[in-house]
Tab-separated table of C-alpha atoms in Angstrom:
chain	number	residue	atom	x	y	z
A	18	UNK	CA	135.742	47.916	76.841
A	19	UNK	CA	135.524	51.280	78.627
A	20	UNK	CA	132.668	52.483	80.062
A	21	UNK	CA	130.091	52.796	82.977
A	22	UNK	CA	129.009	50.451	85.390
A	23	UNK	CA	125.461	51.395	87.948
A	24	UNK	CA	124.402	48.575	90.117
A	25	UNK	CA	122.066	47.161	90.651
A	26	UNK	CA	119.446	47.694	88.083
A	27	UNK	CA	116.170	47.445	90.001
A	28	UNK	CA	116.604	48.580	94.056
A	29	UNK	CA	113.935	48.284	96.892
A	30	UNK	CA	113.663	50.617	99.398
A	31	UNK	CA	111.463	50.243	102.683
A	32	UNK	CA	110.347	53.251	104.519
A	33	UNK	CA	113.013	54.803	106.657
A	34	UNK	CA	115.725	53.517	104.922
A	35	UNK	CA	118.862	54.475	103.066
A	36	UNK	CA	119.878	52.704	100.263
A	37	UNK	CA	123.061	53.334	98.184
A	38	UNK	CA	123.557	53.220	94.284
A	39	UNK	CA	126.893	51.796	92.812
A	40	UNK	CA	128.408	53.564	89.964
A	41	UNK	CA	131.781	52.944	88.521
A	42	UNK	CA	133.169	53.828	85.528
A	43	UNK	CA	137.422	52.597	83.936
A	44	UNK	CA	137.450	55.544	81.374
A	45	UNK	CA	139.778	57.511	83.478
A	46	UNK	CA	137.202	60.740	83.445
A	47	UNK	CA	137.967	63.038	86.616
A	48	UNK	CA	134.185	64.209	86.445
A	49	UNK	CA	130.879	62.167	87.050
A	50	UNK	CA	127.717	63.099	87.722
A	51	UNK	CA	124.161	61.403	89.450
A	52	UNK	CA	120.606	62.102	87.315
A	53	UNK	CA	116.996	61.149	88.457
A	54	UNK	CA	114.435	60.818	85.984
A	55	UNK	CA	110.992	61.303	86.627
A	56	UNK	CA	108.627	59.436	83.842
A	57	UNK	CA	108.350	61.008	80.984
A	58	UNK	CA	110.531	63.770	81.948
A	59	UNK	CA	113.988	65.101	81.351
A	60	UNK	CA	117.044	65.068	83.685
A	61	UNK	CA	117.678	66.528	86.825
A	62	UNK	CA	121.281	66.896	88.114
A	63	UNK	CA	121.263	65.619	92.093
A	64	UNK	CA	125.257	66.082	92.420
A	65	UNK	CA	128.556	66.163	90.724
A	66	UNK	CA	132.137	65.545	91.381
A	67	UNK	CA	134.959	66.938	89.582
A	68	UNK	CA	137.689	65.273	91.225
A	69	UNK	CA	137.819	62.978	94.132
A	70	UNK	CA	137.166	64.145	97.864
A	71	UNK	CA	135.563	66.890	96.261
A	72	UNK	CA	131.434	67.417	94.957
A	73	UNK	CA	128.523	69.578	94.421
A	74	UNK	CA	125.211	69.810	94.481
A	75	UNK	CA	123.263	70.127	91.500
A	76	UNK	CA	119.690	70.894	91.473
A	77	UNK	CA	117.729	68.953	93.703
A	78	UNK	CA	120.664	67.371	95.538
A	79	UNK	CA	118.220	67.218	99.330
A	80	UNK	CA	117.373	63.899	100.526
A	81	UNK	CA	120.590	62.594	98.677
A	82	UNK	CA	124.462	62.191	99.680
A	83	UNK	CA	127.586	60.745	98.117
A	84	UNK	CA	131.097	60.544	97.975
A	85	UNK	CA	133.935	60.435	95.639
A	86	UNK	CA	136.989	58.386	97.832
A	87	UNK	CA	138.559	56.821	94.193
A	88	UNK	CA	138.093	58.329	90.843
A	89	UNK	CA	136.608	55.382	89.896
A	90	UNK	CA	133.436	55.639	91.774
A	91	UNK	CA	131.036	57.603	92.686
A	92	UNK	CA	128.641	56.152	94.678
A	93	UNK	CA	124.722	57.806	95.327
A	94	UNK	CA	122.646	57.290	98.704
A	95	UNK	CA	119.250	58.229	98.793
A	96	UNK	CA	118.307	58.698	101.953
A	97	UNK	CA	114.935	58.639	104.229
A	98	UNK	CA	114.790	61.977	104.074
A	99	UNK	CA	114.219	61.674	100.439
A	100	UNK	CA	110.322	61.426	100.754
A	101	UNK	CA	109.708	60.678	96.874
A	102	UNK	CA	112.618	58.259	95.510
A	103	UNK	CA	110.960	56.804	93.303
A	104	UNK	CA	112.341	57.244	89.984
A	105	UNK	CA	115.168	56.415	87.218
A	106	UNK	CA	118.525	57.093	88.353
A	107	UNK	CA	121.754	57.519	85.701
A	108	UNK	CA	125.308	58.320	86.879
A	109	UNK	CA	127.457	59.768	83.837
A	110	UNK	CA	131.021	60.808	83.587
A	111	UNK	CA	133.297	62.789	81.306
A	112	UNK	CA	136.308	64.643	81.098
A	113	UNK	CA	136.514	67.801	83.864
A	114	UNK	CA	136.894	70.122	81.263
A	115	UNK	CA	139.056	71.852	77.819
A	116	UNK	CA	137.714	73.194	74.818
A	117	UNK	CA	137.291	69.463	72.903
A	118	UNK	CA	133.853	68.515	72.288
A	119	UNK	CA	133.235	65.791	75.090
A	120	UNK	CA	129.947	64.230	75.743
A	121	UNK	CA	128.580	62.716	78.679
A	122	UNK	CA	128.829	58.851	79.205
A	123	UNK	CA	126.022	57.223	80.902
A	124	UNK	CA	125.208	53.842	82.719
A	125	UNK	CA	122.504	51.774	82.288
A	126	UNK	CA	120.675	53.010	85.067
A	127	UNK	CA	119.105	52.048	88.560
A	128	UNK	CA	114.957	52.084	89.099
A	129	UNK	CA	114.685	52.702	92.623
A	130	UNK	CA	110.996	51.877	94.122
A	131	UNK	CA	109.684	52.280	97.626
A	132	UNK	CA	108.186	49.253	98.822
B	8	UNK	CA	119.471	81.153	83.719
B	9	UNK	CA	120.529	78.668	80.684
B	10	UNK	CA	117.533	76.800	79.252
B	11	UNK	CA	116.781	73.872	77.031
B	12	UNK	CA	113.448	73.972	75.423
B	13	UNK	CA	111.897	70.924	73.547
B	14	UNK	CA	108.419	71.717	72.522
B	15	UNK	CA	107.372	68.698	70.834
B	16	UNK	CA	106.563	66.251	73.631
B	17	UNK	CA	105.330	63.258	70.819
B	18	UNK	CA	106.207	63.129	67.415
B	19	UNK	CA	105.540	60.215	64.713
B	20	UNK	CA	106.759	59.748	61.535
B	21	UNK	CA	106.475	56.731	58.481
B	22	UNK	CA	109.913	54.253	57.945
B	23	UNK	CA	112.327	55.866	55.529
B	24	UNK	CA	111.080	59.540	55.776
B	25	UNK	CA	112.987	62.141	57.646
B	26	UNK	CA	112.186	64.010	60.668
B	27	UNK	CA	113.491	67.050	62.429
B	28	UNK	CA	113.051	67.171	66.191
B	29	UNK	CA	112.949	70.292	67.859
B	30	UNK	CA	115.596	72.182	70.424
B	31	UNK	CA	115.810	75.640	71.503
B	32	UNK	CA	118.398	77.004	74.212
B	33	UNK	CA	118.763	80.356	76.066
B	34	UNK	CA	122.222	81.181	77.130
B	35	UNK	CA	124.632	84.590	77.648
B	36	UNK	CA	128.217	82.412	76.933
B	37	UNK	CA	129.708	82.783	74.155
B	38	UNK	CA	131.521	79.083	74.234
B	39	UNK	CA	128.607	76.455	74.812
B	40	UNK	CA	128.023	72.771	73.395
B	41	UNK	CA	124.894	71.205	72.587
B	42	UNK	CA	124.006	67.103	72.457
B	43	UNK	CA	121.369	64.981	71.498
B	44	UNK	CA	120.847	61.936	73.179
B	45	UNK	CA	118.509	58.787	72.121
B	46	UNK	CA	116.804	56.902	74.932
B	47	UNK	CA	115.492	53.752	73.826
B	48	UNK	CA	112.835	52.294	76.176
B	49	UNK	CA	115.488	49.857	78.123
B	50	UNK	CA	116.641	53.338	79.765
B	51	UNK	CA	120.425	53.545	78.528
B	52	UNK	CA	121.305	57.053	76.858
B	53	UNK	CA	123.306	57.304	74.023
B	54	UNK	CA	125.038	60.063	72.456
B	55	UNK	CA	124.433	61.309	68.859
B	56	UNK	CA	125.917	64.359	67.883
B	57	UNK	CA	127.678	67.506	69.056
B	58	UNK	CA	127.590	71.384	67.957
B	59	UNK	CA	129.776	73.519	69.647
B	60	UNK	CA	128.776	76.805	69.570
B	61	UNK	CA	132.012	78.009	67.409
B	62	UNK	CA	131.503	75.410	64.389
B	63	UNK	CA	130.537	77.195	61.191
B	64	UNK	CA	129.462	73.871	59.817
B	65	UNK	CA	126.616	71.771	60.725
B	66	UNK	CA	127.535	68.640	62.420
B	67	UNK	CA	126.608	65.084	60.967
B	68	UNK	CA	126.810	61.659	62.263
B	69	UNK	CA	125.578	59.072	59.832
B	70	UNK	CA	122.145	59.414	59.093
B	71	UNK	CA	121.916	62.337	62.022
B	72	UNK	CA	122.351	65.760	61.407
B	73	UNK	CA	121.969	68.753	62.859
B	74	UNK	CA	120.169	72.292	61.851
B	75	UNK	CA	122.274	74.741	64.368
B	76	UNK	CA	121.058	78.687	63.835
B	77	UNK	CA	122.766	80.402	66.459
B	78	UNK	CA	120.854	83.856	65.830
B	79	UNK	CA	117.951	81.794	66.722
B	80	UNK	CA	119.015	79.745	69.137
B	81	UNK	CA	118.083	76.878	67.520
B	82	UNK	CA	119.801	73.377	67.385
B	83	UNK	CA	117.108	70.765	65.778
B	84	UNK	CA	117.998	67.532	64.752
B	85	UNK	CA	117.246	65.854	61.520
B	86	UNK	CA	117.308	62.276	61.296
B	87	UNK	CA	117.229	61.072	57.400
B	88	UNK	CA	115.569	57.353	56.530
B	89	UNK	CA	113.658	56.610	59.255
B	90	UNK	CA	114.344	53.093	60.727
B	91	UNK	CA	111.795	51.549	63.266
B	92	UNK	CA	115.017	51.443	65.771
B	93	UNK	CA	114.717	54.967	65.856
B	94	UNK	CA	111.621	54.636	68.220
B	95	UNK	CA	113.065	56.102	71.482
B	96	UNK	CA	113.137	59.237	73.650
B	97	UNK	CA	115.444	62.116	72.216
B	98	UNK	CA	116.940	64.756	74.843
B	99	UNK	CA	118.497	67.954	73.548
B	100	UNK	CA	121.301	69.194	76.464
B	101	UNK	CA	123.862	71.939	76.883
B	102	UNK	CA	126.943	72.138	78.348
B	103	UNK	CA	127.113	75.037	80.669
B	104	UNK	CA	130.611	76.706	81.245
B	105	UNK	CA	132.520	75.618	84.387
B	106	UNK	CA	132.249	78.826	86.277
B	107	UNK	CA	132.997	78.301	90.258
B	108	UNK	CA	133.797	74.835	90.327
B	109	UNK	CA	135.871	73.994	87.060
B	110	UNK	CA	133.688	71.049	86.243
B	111	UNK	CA	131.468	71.252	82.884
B	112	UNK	CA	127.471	71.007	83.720
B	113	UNK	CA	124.749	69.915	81.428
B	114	UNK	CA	121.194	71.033	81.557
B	115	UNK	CA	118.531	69.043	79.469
B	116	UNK	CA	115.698	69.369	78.171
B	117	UNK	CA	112.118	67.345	78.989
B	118	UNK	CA	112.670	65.067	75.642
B	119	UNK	CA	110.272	63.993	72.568
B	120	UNK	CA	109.634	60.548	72.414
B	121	UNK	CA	109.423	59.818	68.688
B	122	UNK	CA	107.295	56.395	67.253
B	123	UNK	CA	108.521	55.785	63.759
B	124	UNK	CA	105.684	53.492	61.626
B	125	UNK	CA	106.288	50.835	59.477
């Protein structure tokens, strides 16, 4: 089955450290995208990538960094300039673009906590 | 700037009724799409419907529908027979046009976490 694949699920992060967030996904999209989550609150876009060795930043992309080296993946790393990492993380993809209706496909999800 | 506005922040409502969740947008395109996602408590989001800004029709998935007035700028979603599955957080999002970089974005709003009772 196609579809989205964050690892790992819960992630530890001491003070001063970067971590990284997996995210792959086999549905051939060119676009993905990485989410934080804030309890009880909505998404916010941190960065997105439309095709590989290319990305953008979204809304509240400082503290964070990643790269898109296979179309595949599109790996997150929060790093410790990210003073308040704490939260839900979801990667999505979907197609780059056309007129079809195409919704977002999401992962599971990675609950990064400082330690 | 493009908006998503979900005013109801809790909602409940008995097994079997319906219930119509609330979603107002604010956009200048004239070519958007708008999505409702459920997000059970285990985090996942899954998709539930789509409107695209040019259907004449309201769209309907199973026992969701959806209530799109685009003079109002409305896009509420009506789920029929309320099942205690249905207990989750919903997110209303739109897609904004790909203007500089060619790759769709979608804004969403802060949810309503809905508790349906037995």
């Amino acid at each position: 089955d196609g579809g989205i694949t964050q690892s790992p699920k819960y992630l530890f992060r001491k003070e001063g450290q970067n971590v990284t967030l997996s995210c792959e996904q086999n549905l051939n999209h060119d676009a993905m995208y990485w989410y934080r989550q804030d309890p009880g609150q909505g998404l916010r876009l941190i960065y997105y990538s439309q095709i590989v060795n290319d990305f953008q930043k979204g809304d509240i992309a400082e503290g964070y960094s990643v790269s898109r080296e296979k179309k595949e993946s599109f790996p997150l790393t929060v790093t410790s300039a990210q003073k308040n990492p704490t939260a839900f993380y979801l990667c999505a993809s979907s197609t780059a673009g056309g007129p079809s209706a195409q919704p977002q496909h999401f992962g599971d999800g990675t609950r990064l906590s400082i330690l | 700037a493009q908006k998503i506005t979900q005013t109801q922040p809790g909602m409940f409502v008995q097994e079997k009724e319906a219930v119509t969740l609330d979603c107002t947008y604010d956009t200048s395109d004239q070519s958007y799409g708008l999505f409702w996602y459920k997000q059970p408590s285990s985090g996942e989001m899954i998709f539930l419907i789509y409107q695209g800004s040019y259907d004449e029709q309201n769209a309907t998935e199973g026992r969701y529908s959806l209530n799109f007035q685009k003079a109002r700028k409305s896009a509420n979603l009506v789920i029929s027979a309320s099942q205690l599955g249905d207990s989750a957080m919903y997110f209303c999002a739109m897609r904004e046009a790909p203007y500089t970089s060619g790759t769709y974005k979608y804004i969403f709003g802060t949810g309503t976490r809905l508790k349906v009772l037995a």
